[in-house]
Amino acid sequence: MVTVRTNTLTTMPALGLGTWELEGSEARESVADALALGYRHIDTARAYGNEREVGEALRDAGVARDEVWVTTKVWRDDLEPDRLRRSAEASLKDLGLDRVDLLLVHWPNPAVRLGDTLAALHRVRQDGLTRHIGVSNFPSNLLREAVSEFPIFCNQVEYHPYLDQRKVLDAAHAHRITVTAYSPLGSGGLLRDAVLGEIAESRGCTTAQVVLRWLLDQSGVAAIPRASSHDHRAENLAALEQAPLTYEERARIDTLANGRRFIDPSFAPAWD
Ligand code: NAP
C-alpha cells in the first residue's frame, strides 16, 4: 500500500475511501467492498451519520485493526471542550472502536476559541481516543494559528486540479503536515473535463485516475475519493499502481486551475 509519510513518522495510506452521503446499507456495503478490494483508509465523520455502518463493515471485514486507518471528524457545533469529548466518545461507540487513527475538527468555528478546541483535542488524544489529531477546511492563516498551539497531523481540504491550494500546501509542508484532498474529483464535477479526458485517453486510463495521479504524485498529499459503485472503487484504487504523470501532462493539468470550489457552505472561513 502506498502511504504518505507524516510529521510523526506514522504512515497513512495515501488513498482512502470517502463516505460522505453514503448511508445505511450503502455505506456498509461500500466500506465492506472497499476493504475487500484492498483499501486500508476509510474517511467518515460524526456529521455523515454512517459511523455505525462503517464500524459494522470494519468488524465484518476481518482485517486486523492496525491495518486500517480510520478518520472521523467533530462537527463545528461541538468544538467546546466538553462537547468535543462527547462527540469523540459517541463516534467510538458507533464505530465500535477503542480509538480512531485520526480525529479532525471538521470545520473551524470562530465562536469557539481555537486554542480551547485544540487543547481538548490534544487531551482526547492523550487519553487514547485517537492516535492523531488534525483539522479540516483550515486556510493557511488558521492552520498556522493551530500549529502555534499544538502539533497537527493533517489538514483535510478540498483539492483537485481546478483549485490551486498552494498557500495551504506551503503552510502544511512547512510544518510537515499531511494534506488530505477531499472531493478530489470535485464531487464528480471534474470528470467531464475535456483536457483531463484527452490525457486519460493518451495514457489509456480514465479521467478519475488522471486526477488521482495528479494528487498522489504530490509529496505529502493523500486523497479520499468517494465511490458508491464497485467499479469506481476498483478503478480509483488502481490509480495507485499507475505510472506518475509526465512533466508535460502535469503542466497541462496545472493550466486548469480556475478557483472553482464544489464545497463552499455559508459558514466556510475566508479562504486563501
Ligand atoms: P468525490 O470523491 O470528489 O466524487 C465522488 C463522485 O465521483 C461520486 O458521484 C462518484 O460516483 C464519482 N466517482 C468516483 N469515482 C469515479 C470513477 N472512477 N469514475 C467515475 N465517477 C467516479 O466526492 P466527495 O464525496 O465530495 O469527496 C470525497 C470524500 O471527501 C467525501 O466522501 C468525504 O469523505 C470527504 N469530504 C470531506 C469534506 C470536509 O469538509 N472535510 C467535505 C467534502 C468531502 P459513484 O458514487 O457513482 O461511484
Short mmCIF file of C-alpha atoms and ligand atoms in Angstrom, two decimals:
data_model
loop_
_atom_site.label_atom_id
_atom_site.label_comp_id
_atom_site.label_asym_id
_atom_site.label_seq_id
_atom_site.Cartn_x
_atom_site.Cartn_y
_atom_site.Cartn_z
CA MET A 1 0.00 0.00 0.00
CA VAL A 2 1.33 3.44 -0.96
CA THR A 3 1.50 5.71 2.05
CA VAL A 4 2.08 9.33 2.98
CA ARG A 5 4.86 9.75 5.50
CA THR A 6 3.93 12.29 8.12
CA ASN A 7 5.42 14.52 10.76
CA THR A 8 5.19 11.80 13.40
CA LEU A 9 6.83 9.24 11.08
CA THR A 10 3.50 7.42 11.03
CA THR A 11 2.44 6.39 7.57
CA MET A 12 -1.12 6.94 6.41
CA PRO A 13 -2.40 5.09 3.34
CA ALA A 14 -2.34 7.67 0.57
CA LEU A 15 -5.67 6.63 -0.93
CA GLY A 16 -8.76 6.28 1.21
CA LEU A 17 -12.48 5.81 0.65
CA GLY A 18 -14.62 8.89 1.29
CA THR A 19 -18.04 8.09 2.74
CA TRP A 20 -19.92 11.40 2.71
CA GLU A 21 -23.55 10.82 1.59
CA LEU A 22 -23.16 7.04 1.86
CA GLU A 23 -25.78 5.97 4.36
CA GLY A 24 -27.31 2.81 5.78
CA SER A 25 -26.69 -0.37 3.81
CA GLU A 26 -24.98 1.58 1.02
CA ALA A 27 -22.34 2.80 3.49
CA ARG A 28 -21.87 -0.66 4.97
CA GLU A 29 -21.60 -2.37 1.58
CA SER A 30 -19.31 0.30 0.11
CA VAL A 31 -16.87 0.07 3.02
CA ALA A 32 -17.00 -3.73 3.07
CA ASP A 33 -16.30 -3.90 -0.66
CA ALA A 34 -13.53 -1.29 -0.38
CA LEU A 35 -11.78 -3.29 2.34
CA ALA A 36 -12.10 -6.46 0.27
CA LEU A 37 -10.57 -4.63 -2.70
CA GLY A 38 -7.62 -3.57 -0.57
CA TYR A 39 -8.47 -0.06 0.67
CA ARG A 40 -6.87 0.49 4.07
CA HIS A 41 -8.08 4.02 4.80
CA ILE A 42 -11.69 5.00 5.48
CA ASP A 43 -12.86 8.59 5.94
CA THR A 44 -16.03 9.25 7.88
CA ALA A 45 -17.39 12.00 10.15
CA ARG A 46 -19.85 12.36 13.00
CA ALA A 47 -21.92 14.52 10.64
CA TYR A 48 -22.18 11.83 7.96
CA GLY A 49 -24.44 9.70 10.17
CA ASN A 50 -22.79 6.48 8.97
CA GLU A 51 -20.26 5.63 11.68
CA ARG A 52 -22.32 2.67 12.85
CA GLU A 53 -22.36 1.13 9.35
CA VAL A 54 -18.68 1.92 8.80
CA GLY A 55 -17.94 0.14 12.10
CA GLU A 56 -20.01 -2.90 11.11
CA ALA A 57 -18.15 -3.19 7.82
CA LEU A 58 -14.79 -2.87 9.60
CA ARG A 59 -15.68 -5.66 12.02
CA ASP A 60 -17.09 -7.94 9.32
CA ALA A 61 -14.08 -7.47 7.02
CA GLY A 62 -11.77 -9.48 9.22
CA VAL A 63 -8.91 -7.06 8.55
CA ALA A 64 -6.65 -6.53 11.56
CA ARG A 65 -7.49 -3.26 13.27
CA ASP A 66 -3.95 -1.92 12.98
CA GLU A 67 -4.01 -2.44 9.21
CA VAL A 68 -6.87 0.01 8.60
CA TRP A 69 -6.65 3.76 9.00
CA VAL A 70 -9.92 5.27 10.26
CA THR A 71 -10.52 9.02 10.26
CA THR A 72 -13.55 10.70 11.77
CA LYS A 73 -14.44 14.32 12.49
CA VAL A 74 -16.09 16.50 15.12
CA TRP A 75 -18.79 18.80 13.76
CA ARG A 76 -18.36 22.58 14.16
CA ASP A 77 -21.19 22.86 16.72
CA ASP A 78 -19.25 20.53 19.04
CA LEU A 79 -15.95 22.36 19.38
CA GLU A 80 -16.38 23.39 23.04
CA PRO A 81 -14.14 21.06 25.06
CA ASP A 82 -16.91 19.05 26.77
CA ARG A 83 -18.92 18.66 23.61
CA LEU A 84 -15.83 17.70 21.66
CA ARG A 85 -15.06 14.87 24.04
CA ARG A 86 -18.67 13.67 23.97
CA SER A 87 -18.60 13.71 20.16
CA ALA A 88 -15.37 11.67 20.10
CA GLU A 89 -16.82 9.16 22.57
CA ALA A 90 -20.03 8.86 20.55
CA SER A 91 -18.01 8.29 17.37
CA LEU A 92 -16.04 5.49 19.02
CA LYS A 93 -19.22 3.92 20.37
CA ASP A 94 -20.89 3.94 16.94
CA LEU A 95 -17.75 2.76 15.17
CA GLY A 96 -17.25 0.07 17.81
CA LEU A 97 -13.59 1.03 18.14
CA ASP A 98 -11.35 1.78 21.13
CA ARG A 99 -9.73 4.57 19.20
CA VAL A 100 -9.57 6.09 15.73
CA ASP A 101 -6.38 6.86 13.86
CA LEU A 102 -7.24 10.47 13.17
CA LEU A 103 -9.77 12.85 14.71
CA LEU A 104 -10.35 16.10 12.85
CA VAL A 105 -12.07 19.39 13.57
CA HIS A 106 -14.50 19.22 10.63
CA TRP A 107 -14.82 22.99 10.07
CA PRO A 108 -13.41 25.92 12.03
CA ASN A 109 -15.88 27.85 14.17
CA PRO A 110 -14.91 31.39 15.24
CA ALA A 111 -17.47 31.26 18.09
CA VAL A 112 -15.16 28.89 19.99
CA ARG A 113 -11.57 29.81 20.85
CA LEU A 114 -9.33 27.70 18.64
CA GLY A 115 -6.84 27.15 21.46
CA ASP A 116 -9.58 25.65 23.65
CA THR A 117 -10.68 23.28 20.90
CA LEU A 118 -7.14 22.18 20.16
CA ALA A 119 -6.34 21.68 23.85
CA ALA A 120 -9.44 19.48 24.14
CA LEU A 121 -8.47 17.57 21.02
CA HIS A 122 -4.97 17.11 22.43
CA ARG A 123 -6.39 15.75 25.72
CA VAL A 124 -8.62 13.33 23.84
CA ARG A 125 -5.51 12.08 22.06
CA GLN A 126 -3.55 11.81 25.31
CA ASP A 127 -6.40 9.76 26.74
CA GLY A 128 -6.07 7.32 23.86
CA LEU A 129 -9.31 8.02 21.95
CA THR A 130 -7.34 8.84 18.80
CA ARG A 131 -3.79 8.28 17.62
CA HIS A 132 -3.54 11.62 15.80
CA ILE A 133 -5.36 14.91 15.66
CA GLY A 134 -5.91 17.36 12.89
CA VAL A 135 -8.13 19.91 11.24
CA SER A 136 -10.20 20.26 8.11
CA ASN A 137 -11.13 23.27 6.00
CA PHE A 138 -8.41 25.39 7.58
CA PRO A 139 -6.98 28.06 5.26
CA SER A 140 -3.26 28.80 5.66
CA ASN A 141 -3.62 31.54 8.31
CA LEU A 142 -5.81 29.36 10.55
CA LEU A 143 -3.53 26.40 10.01
CA ARG A 144 -0.52 28.45 11.19
CA GLU A 145 -2.54 29.59 14.22
CA ALA A 146 -3.45 25.97 15.01
CA VAL A 147 0.14 24.78 14.73
CA SER A 148 1.27 27.52 17.10
CA GLU A 149 -0.98 25.91 19.75
CA PHE A 150 -0.44 22.16 19.25
CA PRO A 151 1.20 19.84 16.73
CA ILE A 152 -1.26 18.97 13.99
CA PHE A 153 -1.05 15.84 11.89
CA CYS A 154 -3.27 16.71 8.94
CA ASN A 155 -5.36 19.37 7.24
CA GLN A 156 -8.14 17.91 5.11
CA VAL A 157 -9.20 20.37 2.41
CA GLU A 158 -10.92 20.43 -0.94
CA TYR A 159 -8.20 19.90 -3.51
CA HIS A 160 -8.22 18.99 -7.21
CA PRO A 161 -6.90 20.45 -10.45
CA TYR A 162 -9.47 23.30 -10.53
CA LEU A 163 -8.49 24.55 -7.07
CA ASP A 164 -4.96 25.86 -6.52
CA GLN A 165 -4.17 25.15 -2.87
CA ARG A 166 -0.55 26.34 -2.97
CA LYS A 167 -0.90 28.51 0.16
CA VAL A 168 -2.38 25.68 2.22
CA LEU A 169 0.24 23.26 0.89
CA ASP A 170 3.12 25.64 1.69
CA ALA A 171 1.86 26.21 5.24
CA ALA A 172 1.30 22.48 5.75
CA HIS A 173 4.65 21.42 4.33
CA ALA A 174 6.49 23.98 6.46
CA HIS A 175 5.27 22.00 9.47
CA ARG A 176 5.32 18.58 7.77
CA ILE A 177 1.56 18.34 7.98
CA THR A 178 -0.21 15.95 5.62
CA VAL A 179 -2.79 17.44 3.28
CA THR A 180 -5.70 15.14 2.54
CA ALA A 181 -7.53 16.10 -0.64
CA TYR A 182 -11.27 15.86 -0.18
CA SER A 183 -13.69 15.99 -3.11
CA PRO A 184 -10.68 15.05 -5.22
CA LEU A 185 -13.00 14.50 -8.21
CA GLY A 186 -14.93 17.70 -7.48
CA SER A 187 -17.83 15.54 -6.27
CA GLY A 188 -17.79 14.21 -9.84
CA GLY A 189 -17.58 17.69 -11.38
CA LEU A 190 -14.13 17.20 -12.94
CA LEU A 191 -14.93 14.02 -14.76
CA ARG A 192 -16.26 15.65 -17.93
CA ASP A 193 -13.25 17.96 -18.33
CA ALA A 194 -12.01 17.81 -21.95
CA VAL A 195 -8.30 18.25 -21.16
CA LEU A 196 -8.34 15.62 -18.42
CA GLY A 197 -10.25 13.35 -20.81
CA GLU A 198 -7.61 13.79 -23.55
CA ILE A 199 -4.80 12.99 -21.11
CA ALA A 200 -6.68 9.93 -19.90
CA GLU A 201 -7.17 8.71 -23.46
CA SER A 202 -3.49 9.16 -24.34
CA ARG A 203 -2.46 7.25 -21.18
CA GLY A 204 -5.04 4.52 -21.68
CA CYS A 205 -6.65 5.16 -18.31
CA THR A 206 -9.73 7.01 -17.01
CA THR A 207 -10.23 10.67 -16.16
CA ALA A 208 -10.68 9.86 -12.45
CA GLN A 209 -7.34 8.06 -12.47
CA VAL A 210 -5.60 11.06 -14.07
CA VAL A 211 -6.95 13.34 -11.34
CA LEU A 212 -5.98 10.91 -8.57
CA ARG A 213 -2.46 10.51 -10.01
CA TRP A 214 -2.13 14.30 -10.16
CA LEU A 215 -2.82 14.36 -6.40
CA LEU A 216 -0.89 11.25 -5.38
CA ASP A 217 2.21 12.35 -7.31
CA GLN A 218 2.48 15.27 -4.87
CA SER A 219 4.55 14.70 -1.78
CA GLY A 220 2.63 14.77 1.50
CA VAL A 221 -0.77 14.60 -0.21
CA ALA A 222 -3.41 11.89 0.29
CA ALA A 223 -6.79 11.59 -1.48
CA ILE A 224 -10.13 10.18 -0.38
CA PRO A 225 -12.43 9.74 -3.39
CA ARG A 226 -15.96 8.55 -2.67
CA ALA A 227 -17.42 5.90 -4.92
CA SER A 228 -20.70 4.13 -4.36
CA SER A 229 -20.07 1.69 -7.20
CA HIS A 230 -17.70 -1.27 -7.04
CA ASP A 231 -16.21 -0.48 -10.46
CA HIS A 232 -15.38 3.09 -9.49
CA ARG A 233 -13.83 1.97 -6.20
CA ALA A 234 -11.66 -0.58 -8.01
CA GLU A 235 -10.71 1.96 -10.68
CA ASN A 236 -9.70 4.56 -8.11
CA LEU A 237 -7.60 2.11 -6.11
CA ALA A 238 -5.84 1.01 -9.30
CA ALA A 239 -4.60 4.58 -9.77
CA LEU A 240 -2.06 3.80 -7.05
CA GLU A 241 -0.35 1.31 -9.33
CA GLN A 242 -0.13 3.60 -12.36
CA ALA A 243 2.93 5.49 -13.54
CA PRO A 244 3.34 9.07 -12.37
CA LEU A 245 2.21 11.78 -14.77
CA THR A 246 4.84 13.20 -17.09
CA TYR A 247 6.08 16.76 -16.73
CA GLU A 248 4.06 17.73 -19.84
CA GLU A 249 0.86 16.12 -18.51
CA ARG A 250 1.24 17.93 -15.17
CA ALA A 251 1.90 21.22 -16.94
CA ARG A 252 -1.32 20.85 -18.96
CA ILE A 253 -3.32 19.99 -15.85
CA ASP A 254 -1.84 22.92 -13.96
CA THR A 255 -3.44 25.29 -16.52
CA LEU A 256 -6.92 24.11 -15.40
CA ALA A 257 -6.88 25.91 -12.03
CA ASN A 258 -9.82 28.32 -12.04
CA GLY A 259 -10.60 28.68 -8.33
CA ARG A 260 -13.72 26.51 -8.60
CA ARG A 261 -14.88 25.11 -5.26
CA PHE A 262 -17.56 22.46 -5.09
CA ILE A 263 -17.88 22.69 -1.27
CA ASP A 264 -18.41 26.23 0.00
CA PRO A 265 -21.10 26.48 2.72
CA SER A 266 -22.19 29.79 4.25
CA PHE A 267 -20.16 29.07 7.40
CA ALA A 268 -16.92 28.48 5.48
CA PRO A 269 -13.90 30.50 6.65
CA ALA A 270 -12.28 33.20 4.48
CA TRP A 271 -10.41 31.03 2.00
CA ASP A 272 -6.89 31.73 0.77
P1 NAP B 1 -15.54 12.98 -4.90
O1 NAP B 1 -14.78 11.86 -4.33
O2 NAP B 1 -14.79 14.17 -5.41
O3 NAP B 1 -16.50 12.47 -6.08
C1 NAP B 1 -17.47 11.48 -5.86
C2 NAP B 1 -18.31 11.33 -7.11
O4 NAP B 1 -17.46 10.89 -8.18
C3 NAP B 1 -19.41 10.31 -6.98
O5 NAP B 1 -20.51 10.81 -7.72
C4 NAP B 1 -18.84 9.07 -7.65
O6 NAP B 1 -19.82 8.30 -8.30
C5 NAP B 1 -17.95 9.67 -8.70
N1 NAP B 1 -16.82 8.79 -8.97
C6 NAP B 1 -15.95 8.28 -8.07
N2 NAP B 1 -15.02 7.55 -8.68
C7 NAP B 1 -15.34 7.57 -10.01
C8 NAP B 1 -14.77 6.98 -11.16
N3 NAP B 1 -13.67 6.24 -11.06
N4 NAP B 1 -15.36 7.22 -12.37
C9 NAP B 1 -16.45 7.99 -12.47
N5 NAP B 1 -17.05 8.58 -11.40
C10 NAP B 1 -16.49 8.37 -10.19
O7 NAP B 1 -16.67 13.48 -3.89
P2 NAP B 1 -16.87 13.87 -2.37
O8 NAP B 1 -17.71 12.86 -1.73
O9 NAP B 1 -17.31 15.28 -2.38
O10 NAP B 1 -15.42 13.84 -1.69
C11 NAP B 1 -14.80 12.64 -1.27
C12 NAP B 1 -14.78 12.50 0.24
O11 NAP B 1 -14.11 13.60 0.85
C13 NAP B 1 -16.15 12.52 0.91
O12 NAP B 1 -16.88 11.35 0.67
C14 NAP B 1 -15.77 12.76 2.34
O13 NAP B 1 -15.29 11.57 2.94
C15 NAP B 1 -14.66 13.79 2.15
N6 NAP B 1 -15.15 15.18 2.27
C16 NAP B 1 -14.78 15.91 3.35
C17 NAP B 1 -15.23 17.19 3.49
C18 NAP B 1 -14.81 18.01 4.69
O14 NAP B 1 -15.42 19.05 4.95
N7 NAP B 1 -13.79 17.59 5.41
C19 NAP B 1 -16.08 17.78 2.54
C20 NAP B 1 -16.44 17.02 1.43
C21 NAP B 1 -15.96 15.73 1.28
P3 NAP B 1 -20.38 6.89 -7.73
O15 NAP B 1 -20.81 7.16 -6.32
O16 NAP B 1 -21.46 6.58 -8.69
O17 NAP B 1 -19.28 5.86 -7.76
#
